[in-house]
Tab-separated table of C-alpha atoms and ligand atoms in Angstrom:
chain	number	residue	atom	x	y	z
A	1	MET	CA	96.412	115.215	91.686
A	2	THR	CA	93.585	116.742	93.657
A	3	THR	CA	93.615	119.767	95.908
A	4	HIS	CA	90.593	118.485	97.862
A	5	THR	CA	89.034	121.923	97.630
A	6	GLU	CA	86.671	121.230	94.717
A	7	PRO	CA	83.827	118.683	94.589
A	8	LEU	CA	85.099	115.352	93.279
A	9	ASP	CA	83.491	112.734	91.103
A	10	SER	CA	85.023	109.575	92.598
A	11	VAL	CA	86.905	108.528	95.729
A	12	LEU	CA	89.888	107.805	93.500
A	13	GLU	CA	90.284	111.541	92.980
A	14	ALA	CA	90.673	111.914	96.737
A	15	VAL	CA	93.801	109.719	96.868
A	16	GLY	CA	96.992	111.547	97.866
A	17	GLU	CA	97.728	115.138	98.940
A	18	THR	CA	97.848	113.952	102.543
A	19	PRO	CA	98.943	116.316	105.332
A	20	LEU	CA	102.430	116.568	106.756
A	21	VAL	CA	102.286	117.155	110.516
A	22	ARG	CA	105.195	117.971	112.825
A	23	LEU	CA	105.917	115.416	115.516
A	24	GLN	CA	105.674	117.337	118.755
A	25	ALA	CA	108.180	115.058	120.491
A	26	SER	CA	110.854	115.829	117.911
A	27	PRO	CA	113.663	118.277	118.767
A	28	ASP	CA	112.856	121.966	118.068
A	29	GLU	CA	116.146	122.324	116.175
A	30	VAL	CA	115.465	119.317	113.930
A	31	PRO	CA	111.737	118.852	113.413
A	32	VAL	CA	110.320	115.549	112.217
A	33	PHE	CA	107.352	115.779	109.843
A	34	ALA	CA	105.043	112.801	109.495
A	35	LYS	CA	102.944	112.248	106.393
A	36	LEU	CA	99.526	111.072	107.561
A	37	GLU	CA	98.438	108.474	105.049
A	38	SER	CA	95.249	107.580	106.913
A	39	PHE	CA	93.787	110.664	105.215
A	40	ASN	CA	93.433	108.638	102.009
A	41	PRO	CA	89.848	107.462	101.271
A	42	GLY	CA	90.672	103.832	102.092
A	43	ALA	CA	92.569	105.111	105.144
A	44	SER	CA	96.062	103.907	104.233
A	45	ILE	CA	99.063	104.616	102.059
A	46	LYS	CA	98.140	101.669	99.845
A	47	ASP	CA	95.330	103.625	98.179
A	48	ARG	CA	98.098	105.269	96.173
A	49	LEU	CA	99.213	101.874	94.966
A	50	GLY	CA	95.711	100.631	94.162
A	51	GLU	CA	94.935	103.602	91.984
A	52	TYR	CA	98.328	103.902	90.305
A	53	MET	CA	98.995	100.226	89.619
A	54	LEU	CA	95.565	99.258	88.343
A	55	ARG	CA	95.330	102.267	86.026
A	56	ARG	CA	98.783	101.556	84.571
A	57	MET	CA	98.094	97.836	84.233
A	58	LEU	CA	94.902	98.565	82.291
A	59	GLU	CA	96.756	101.063	80.083
A	60	ARG	CA	99.516	98.547	79.392
A	61	GLY	CA	97.031	95.755	78.701
A	62	ASP	CA	98.244	93.511	81.560
A	63	VAL	CA	94.529	93.002	82.231
A	64	ASP	CA	91.462	93.984	80.213
A	65	PRO	CA	88.342	95.685	81.612
A	66	GLY	CA	86.122	93.079	83.252
A	67	GLY	CA	89.179	91.033	84.252
A	68	THR	CA	90.401	89.916	87.672
A	69	VAL	CA	93.263	91.145	89.796
A	70	ILE	CA	94.666	88.538	92.205
A	71	GLU	CA	97.077	89.752	94.837
A	72	PRO	CA	98.803	88.355	97.924
A	73	THR	CA	98.385	91.084	100.517
A	74	ALA	CA	98.579	91.758	104.222
A	75	GLY	CA	95.466	93.854	103.895
A	76	ASN	CA	95.968	97.548	103.220
A	77	THR	CA	96.983	96.879	99.626
A	78	GLY	CA	93.825	94.835	99.256
A	79	ILE	CA	91.689	97.727	100.436
A	80	GLY	CA	93.452	100.168	98.109
A	81	MET	CA	93.196	97.825	95.135
A	82	ALA	CA	89.599	96.805	95.846
A	83	MET	CA	88.574	100.444	96.073
A	84	ALA	CA	90.267	101.261	92.768
A	85	ALA	CA	88.785	98.120	91.178
A	86	THR	CA	85.221	99.293	91.936
A	87	GLN	CA	85.935	102.366	89.791
A	88	LEU	CA	87.899	100.659	87.019
A	89	ASP	CA	85.648	97.705	86.121
A	90	LEU	CA	87.877	95.009	87.602
A	91	ALA	CA	87.180	92.113	89.983
A	92	VAL	CA	89.638	91.369	92.794
A	93	THR	CA	90.689	88.287	94.772
A	94	PHE	CA	93.116	88.576	97.691
A	95	VAL	CA	95.255	85.920	99.292
A	96	VAL	CA	95.810	86.875	102.929
A	97	PRO	CA	97.740	85.027	105.672
A	98	GLU	CA	95.276	84.425	108.527
A	99	LYS	CA	97.196	86.434	111.137
A	100	PHE	CA	96.354	89.809	109.614
A	101	SER	CA	93.646	91.928	111.177
A	102	VAL	CA	90.009	91.031	110.620
A	103	GLU	CA	89.092	94.689	110.087
A	104	LYS	CA	91.102	94.726	106.874
A	105	GLN	CA	89.505	91.533	105.607
A	106	VAL	CA	85.990	92.816	106.401
A	107	LEU	CA	86.715	96.019	104.473
A	108	MET	CA	88.131	94.165	101.463
A	109	ARG	CA	84.976	92.033	101.307
A	110	ALA	CA	82.757	95.121	101.668
A	111	LEU	CA	84.516	96.582	98.629
A	112	GLY	CA	83.485	93.504	96.661
A	113	ALA	CA	86.674	91.468	96.907
A	114	GLU	CA	86.954	87.731	97.396
A	115	VAL	CA	89.348	86.881	100.267
A	116	VAL	CA	91.240	83.581	100.426
A	117	ASN	CA	93.240	82.809	103.598
A	118	THR	CA	96.535	80.911	103.789
A	119	PRO	CA	98.066	79.501	107.002
A	120	THR	CA	99.849	82.091	109.161
A	121	GLU	CA	102.873	79.829	109.715
A	122	GLU	CA	103.576	79.667	105.965
A	123	GLY	CA	103.877	83.474	105.772
A	124	MET	CA	103.648	85.790	102.769
A	125	LYS	CA	105.723	83.340	100.734
A	126	ARG	CA	102.826	80.871	100.613
A	127	ALA	CA	100.295	83.666	99.933
A	128	ILE	CA	102.410	84.760	96.952
A	129	GLU	CA	102.614	81.192	95.583
A	130	HIS	CA	98.887	80.637	96.004
A	131	ALA	CA	98.040	83.888	94.169
A	132	GLY	CA	100.060	82.585	91.205
A	133	GLU	CA	98.199	79.260	91.322
A	134	LEU	CA	94.799	80.996	91.324
A	135	ALA	CA	95.787	83.249	88.419
A	136	GLY	CA	96.687	80.149	86.392
A	137	GLU	CA	93.134	78.869	86.887
A	138	THR	CA	91.316	82.166	86.057
A	139	ASP	CA	90.675	83.801	82.630
A	140	ASN	CA	91.798	87.425	82.021
A	141	ALA	CA	93.551	87.502	85.395
A	142	THR	CA	96.753	89.161	86.504
A	143	VAL	CA	98.833	89.243	89.671
A	144	PRO	CA	100.229	92.765	90.164
A	145	GLN	CA	102.606	91.357	92.799
A	146	GLN	CA	103.402	94.409	94.863
A	147	PHE	CA	106.575	92.731	96.212
A	148	SER	CA	108.244	92.719	92.791
A	149	ASN	CA	106.277	95.161	90.608
A	150	ARG	CA	108.176	98.365	89.858
A	151	LEU	CA	104.850	100.208	89.586
A	152	ASN	CA	104.633	99.933	93.385
A	153	ALA	CA	107.720	102.076	93.991
A	154	GLU	CA	106.824	104.224	90.986
A	155	ALA	CA	103.507	105.197	92.619
A	156	HIS	CA	105.506	106.799	95.435
A	157	GLU	CA	108.121	108.246	93.107
A	158	GLN	CA	105.267	110.001	91.264
A	159	THR	CA	103.087	111.050	94.206
A	160	THR	CA	104.427	110.655	97.781
A	161	GLY	CA	107.896	111.986	96.950
A	162	PRO	CA	106.752	115.084	95.022
A	163	GLU	CA	104.151	115.943	97.682
A	164	ILE	CA	106.825	115.905	100.409
A	165	ARG	CA	109.271	117.917	98.340
A	166	GLU	CA	106.672	120.558	97.513
A	167	ALA	CA	105.408	120.840	101.093
A	168	LEU	CA	108.945	121.384	102.434
A	169	ASP	CA	110.402	123.305	99.474
A	170	GLY	CA	112.857	120.466	98.958
A	171	ALA	CA	114.499	121.018	102.352
A	172	VAL	CA	114.599	117.414	103.595
A	173	GLY	CA	117.706	116.035	105.317
A	174	ALA	CA	116.569	112.515	106.138
A	175	LEU	CA	113.768	110.167	105.136
A	176	VAL	CA	112.781	107.466	107.638
A	177	ALA	CA	110.137	104.894	106.703
A	178	GLY	CA	109.043	101.364	107.463
A	179	CYS	CA	109.594	98.684	104.848
A	180	GLY	CA	107.139	95.950	103.957
A	181	THR	CA	107.409	95.684	100.186
A	182	ALA	CA	109.746	98.724	100.479
A	183	GLY	CA	107.791	100.444	97.696
A	184	THR	CA	107.128	103.473	99.905
A	185	LEU	CA	110.756	103.976	100.930
A	186	MET	CA	112.305	103.185	97.552
A	187	GLY	CA	109.979	105.370	95.459
A	188	THR	CA	109.939	108.307	97.866
A	189	ALA	CA	113.715	108.178	98.367
A	190	ARG	CA	114.347	108.002	94.628
A	191	HIS	CA	112.350	111.140	94.002
A	192	LEU	CA	113.793	113.108	96.918
A	193	ARG	CA	117.386	112.070	96.130
A	194	GLU	CA	117.088	113.704	92.723
A	195	HIS	CA	116.671	117.000	94.542
A	196	VAL	CA	118.749	116.304	97.657
A	197	PRO	CA	121.552	113.954	96.571
A	198	ALA	CA	122.871	113.702	100.154
A	199	LEU	CA	119.469	112.640	101.565
A	200	HIS	CA	119.996	110.246	104.509
A	201	VAL	CA	117.679	107.259	104.002
A	202	VAL	CA	116.657	105.000	106.887
A	203	ALA	CA	114.669	101.767	106.529
A	204	VAL	CA	112.670	100.749	109.600
A	205	GLU	CA	111.772	97.163	110.442
A	206	PRO	CA	110.637	95.236	113.539
A	207	GLU	CA	113.152	93.372	115.685
A	208	GLY	CA	112.977	89.829	114.334
A	209	SER	CA	112.910	90.959	110.687
A	210	LEU	CA	115.906	90.437	108.397
A	211	LEU	CA	116.505	93.555	106.273
A	212	ALA	CA	119.316	94.570	108.644
A	213	ARG	CA	121.325	91.635	107.266
A	214	THR	CA	121.680	93.542	103.965
A	215	GLU	CA	124.051	95.879	105.764
A	216	GLY	CA	125.915	93.236	107.688
A	217	GLN	CA	124.066	93.397	111.027
A	218	SER	CA	123.868	89.905	112.525
A	219	VAL	CA	120.174	89.809	113.392
A	220	GLU	CA	118.135	86.690	114.085
A	221	GLN	CA	114.654	85.988	112.835
A	222	SER	CA	111.869	85.940	115.421
A	223	GLU	CA	108.127	86.579	115.652
A	224	TYR	CA	106.953	90.176	115.875
A	225	THR	CA	103.595	91.886	116.293
A	226	ILE	CA	104.191	95.196	114.495
A	227	GLU	CA	101.984	94.882	111.411
A	228	GLY	CA	102.775	95.780	107.793
A	229	ILE	CA	106.573	96.006	107.879
A	230	GLY	CA	109.458	93.557	108.090
A	231	THR	CA	110.384	90.377	106.301
A	232	THR	CA	111.105	86.780	107.203
A	233	ASN	CA	112.537	86.036	103.763
A	234	LEU	CA	114.831	88.520	102.018
A	235	ALA	CA	114.304	86.851	98.648
A	236	THR	CA	110.659	88.016	98.709
A	237	ASN	CA	111.566	91.710	98.873
A	238	LYS	CA	112.547	92.260	95.263
A	239	LEU	CA	112.032	96.034	95.344
A	240	TYR	CA	114.362	96.609	98.289
A	241	ASP	CA	117.604	98.148	97.022
A	242	PRO	CA	120.267	98.319	99.762
A	243	GLU	CA	122.190	100.842	97.627
A	244	LEU	CA	119.466	103.401	98.285
A	245	VAL	CA	119.497	102.874	102.054
A	246	ASP	CA	122.037	104.391	104.463
A	247	GLU	CA	120.937	102.462	107.524
A	248	VAL	CA	118.409	99.898	108.699
A	249	ARG	CA	116.901	100.587	112.093
A	250	GLN	CA	115.143	97.849	114.069
A	251	VAL	CA	112.409	98.704	116.581
A	252	SER	CA	111.075	96.267	119.175
A	253	ASP	CA	107.395	95.489	119.622
A	254	ARG	CA	107.569	96.892	123.137
A	255	THR	CA	109.001	100.231	121.993
A	256	ALA	CA	106.512	100.531	119.130
A	257	HIS	CA	103.591	99.709	121.419
A	258	ALA	CA	104.591	102.377	123.946
A	259	GLU	CA	105.061	104.940	121.161
A	260	MET	CA	101.694	104.066	119.590
A	261	GLN	CA	100.011	104.862	122.923
A	262	ARG	CA	102.121	108.003	123.480
A	263	LEU	CA	101.314	109.320	120.002
A	264	ALA	CA	97.595	108.988	120.780
A	265	SER	CA	97.577	110.385	124.315
A	266	GLU	CA	100.130	113.184	123.851
A	267	GLU	CA	99.912	114.131	120.189
A	268	GLY	CA	96.346	113.146	119.267
A	269	GLN	CA	97.671	110.821	116.578
A	270	LEU	CA	95.609	107.661	116.083
A	271	VAL	CA	98.227	105.724	114.151
A	272	ALA	CA	99.161	102.057	114.072
A	273	SER	CA	102.253	100.085	114.985
A	274	SER	CA	104.277	100.561	111.794
A	275	ALA	CA	103.831	104.333	112.139
A	276	ALA	CA	104.897	104.130	115.778
A	277	ALA	CA	108.050	102.231	114.812
A	278	ALA	CA	108.828	104.846	112.146
A	279	SER	CA	108.177	107.602	114.681
A	280	VAL	CA	110.716	106.208	117.148
A	281	ALA	CA	113.352	105.782	114.441
A	282	ALA	CA	112.709	109.251	112.987
A	283	GLN	CA	113.041	110.925	116.387
A	284	ASP	CA	116.275	109.066	116.956
A	285	VAL	CA	117.653	110.288	113.606
A	286	ALA	CA	116.579	113.874	114.431
A	287	GLU	CA	118.332	113.699	117.821
A	288	ARG	CA	121.532	112.420	116.214
A	289	ILE	CA	121.414	115.300	113.722
A	290	ARG	CA	120.862	117.787	116.580
A	291	ASP	CA	123.756	116.289	118.549
A	292	GLY	CA	126.117	116.565	115.575
A	293	GLU	CA	126.427	112.797	115.147
A	294	LEU	CA	124.863	112.811	111.706
A	295	ASP	CA	125.526	115.341	108.959
A	296	VAL	CA	122.658	116.180	106.599
A	297	ALA	CA	121.971	118.813	103.959
A	298	HIS	CA	118.837	120.130	105.729
A	299	GLU	CA	118.008	119.842	109.430
A	300	ARG	CA	114.600	118.289	108.869
A	301	VAL	CA	113.432	114.690	108.965
A	302	VAL	CA	110.426	113.231	107.157
A	303	THR	CA	108.659	110.043	108.109
A	304	ILE	CA	105.534	108.322	106.890
A	305	PHE	CA	102.605	107.132	109.032
A	306	PRO	CA	101.020	104.463	106.780
A	307	ASP	CA	97.655	103.949	108.495
A	308	SER	CA	95.377	104.390	111.492
A	309	SER	CA	95.103	102.448	114.757
A	310	GLU	CA	91.361	102.136	114.230
A	311	ARG	CA	92.096	99.345	111.781
A	312	TYR	CA	93.614	97.258	114.620
A	313	LEU	CA	91.299	97.822	117.589
A	314	SER	CA	90.442	94.107	117.608
A	315	LYS	CA	94.146	93.410	118.199
A	316	GLY	CA	94.155	95.322	121.483
A	317	VAL	CA	96.478	98.098	120.324
A	318	TYR	CA	95.391	100.346	123.182
A	319	GLY	CA	95.450	97.566	125.796
A	320	THR	CA	98.497	96.387	127.749
A	321	PHE	CA	101.554	95.224	125.847
A	322	GLU	CA	100.632	91.608	126.667
A	323	GLU	CA	97.080	92.082	125.344
A	324	TRP	CA	98.492	93.331	122.048
A	325	ALA	CA	101.569	91.168	121.571
A	326	GLY	CA	100.750	88.050	123.599
A	327	GLU	CA	102.772	86.796	126.548
A	328	ASP	CA	105.600	85.278	124.545
A	329	ASP	CA	106.591	88.319	122.566
A	330	GLY	CA	108.900	90.946	123.832
B	401	PMP	N1	102.666	99.926	107.318
B	401	PMP	C1	101.529	99.280	107.020
B	401	PMP	C2	100.431	99.282	108.015
B	401	PMP	C3	101.411	98.591	105.806
B	401	PMP	O1	100.282	97.924	105.509
B	401	PMP	C4	102.501	98.591	104.908
B	401	PMP	C5	102.399	97.816	103.627
B	401	PMP	N2	102.735	96.466	103.808
B	401	PMP	C6	103.667	99.283	105.255
B	401	PMP	C7	103.697	99.948	106.455
B	401	PMP	C8	104.904	99.274	104.404
B	401	PMP	O2	104.767	99.843	103.137
B	401	PMP	P1	105.600	99.276	101.910
B	401	PMP	O3	104.978	98.002	101.496
B	401	PMP	O4	105.475	100.331	100.867
B	401	PMP	O5	107.016	99.081	102.356
């Protein structure tokens, strides 16, 4: 782990040790702290995964130096893995559903990756299948598969969790984070629970996503614009363990969009839609703790802001809701 105070030899050494910043809109009595993952060199939380997974996979012999990593990814994972691959003598190919932002795909290509698109309407499920097909046709290739690989959650159990615990001297009452693969929430929660067994854990997803069904909420699937979290197929999310989660909180596109703009204009936080959704849910948890509706061991909430809004400017994040989400979404 780096302290960022000494000269470094490679961008990989600059991964992690991101700042924890208080949300100014959170109640004074129950502050929310957000971990700003855009401070990583590839500007998202997935740099942790890229470095951790590829190093471990090389150590274990899942792939040999000079080999190829093929991964279905919505984008940030691709950037994190492609960056790590440049330093670890690996080639990378990513399978990306078309709907994801062009900025991410441009960055993956700049880092030397090959990008293969699959149709948006076939979702991540098709991207995952196609990655497997490509790996079958390529020598010395492996598919890390962030949706089912335990190394994904382990990266956060080893880095994100300890960093939060150290920064707050272990005094964390609730952890609130968005779930895509759920690696972030599962790994971080696992580490923090060892120190705070009563930690209240909240998974955040967009309205229209289906994780809430794991706790008996009768939610329906629908399209959403919030990027990087949520699922249309529960079977895909192999890392998600409902036993580790106390509640699932859904946030609408409209609420996330308003919060994304508020975070920028009031708090100087240039974060994207999944961070905005987490922010809304974390503030809600903090208010419930303040109002005595939720009992926790420490009156402090931690959330995670996975990446920056700059990565989505082409999607109109700072335009009107309709410019960002399209007329049909709400
Ligand atoms: N937000 C963004 C922008 C992401 O790219 C991701 C990763 N899909 C997440 C949140 C969720 O992280 P995880 O996959 O660890 O649940």
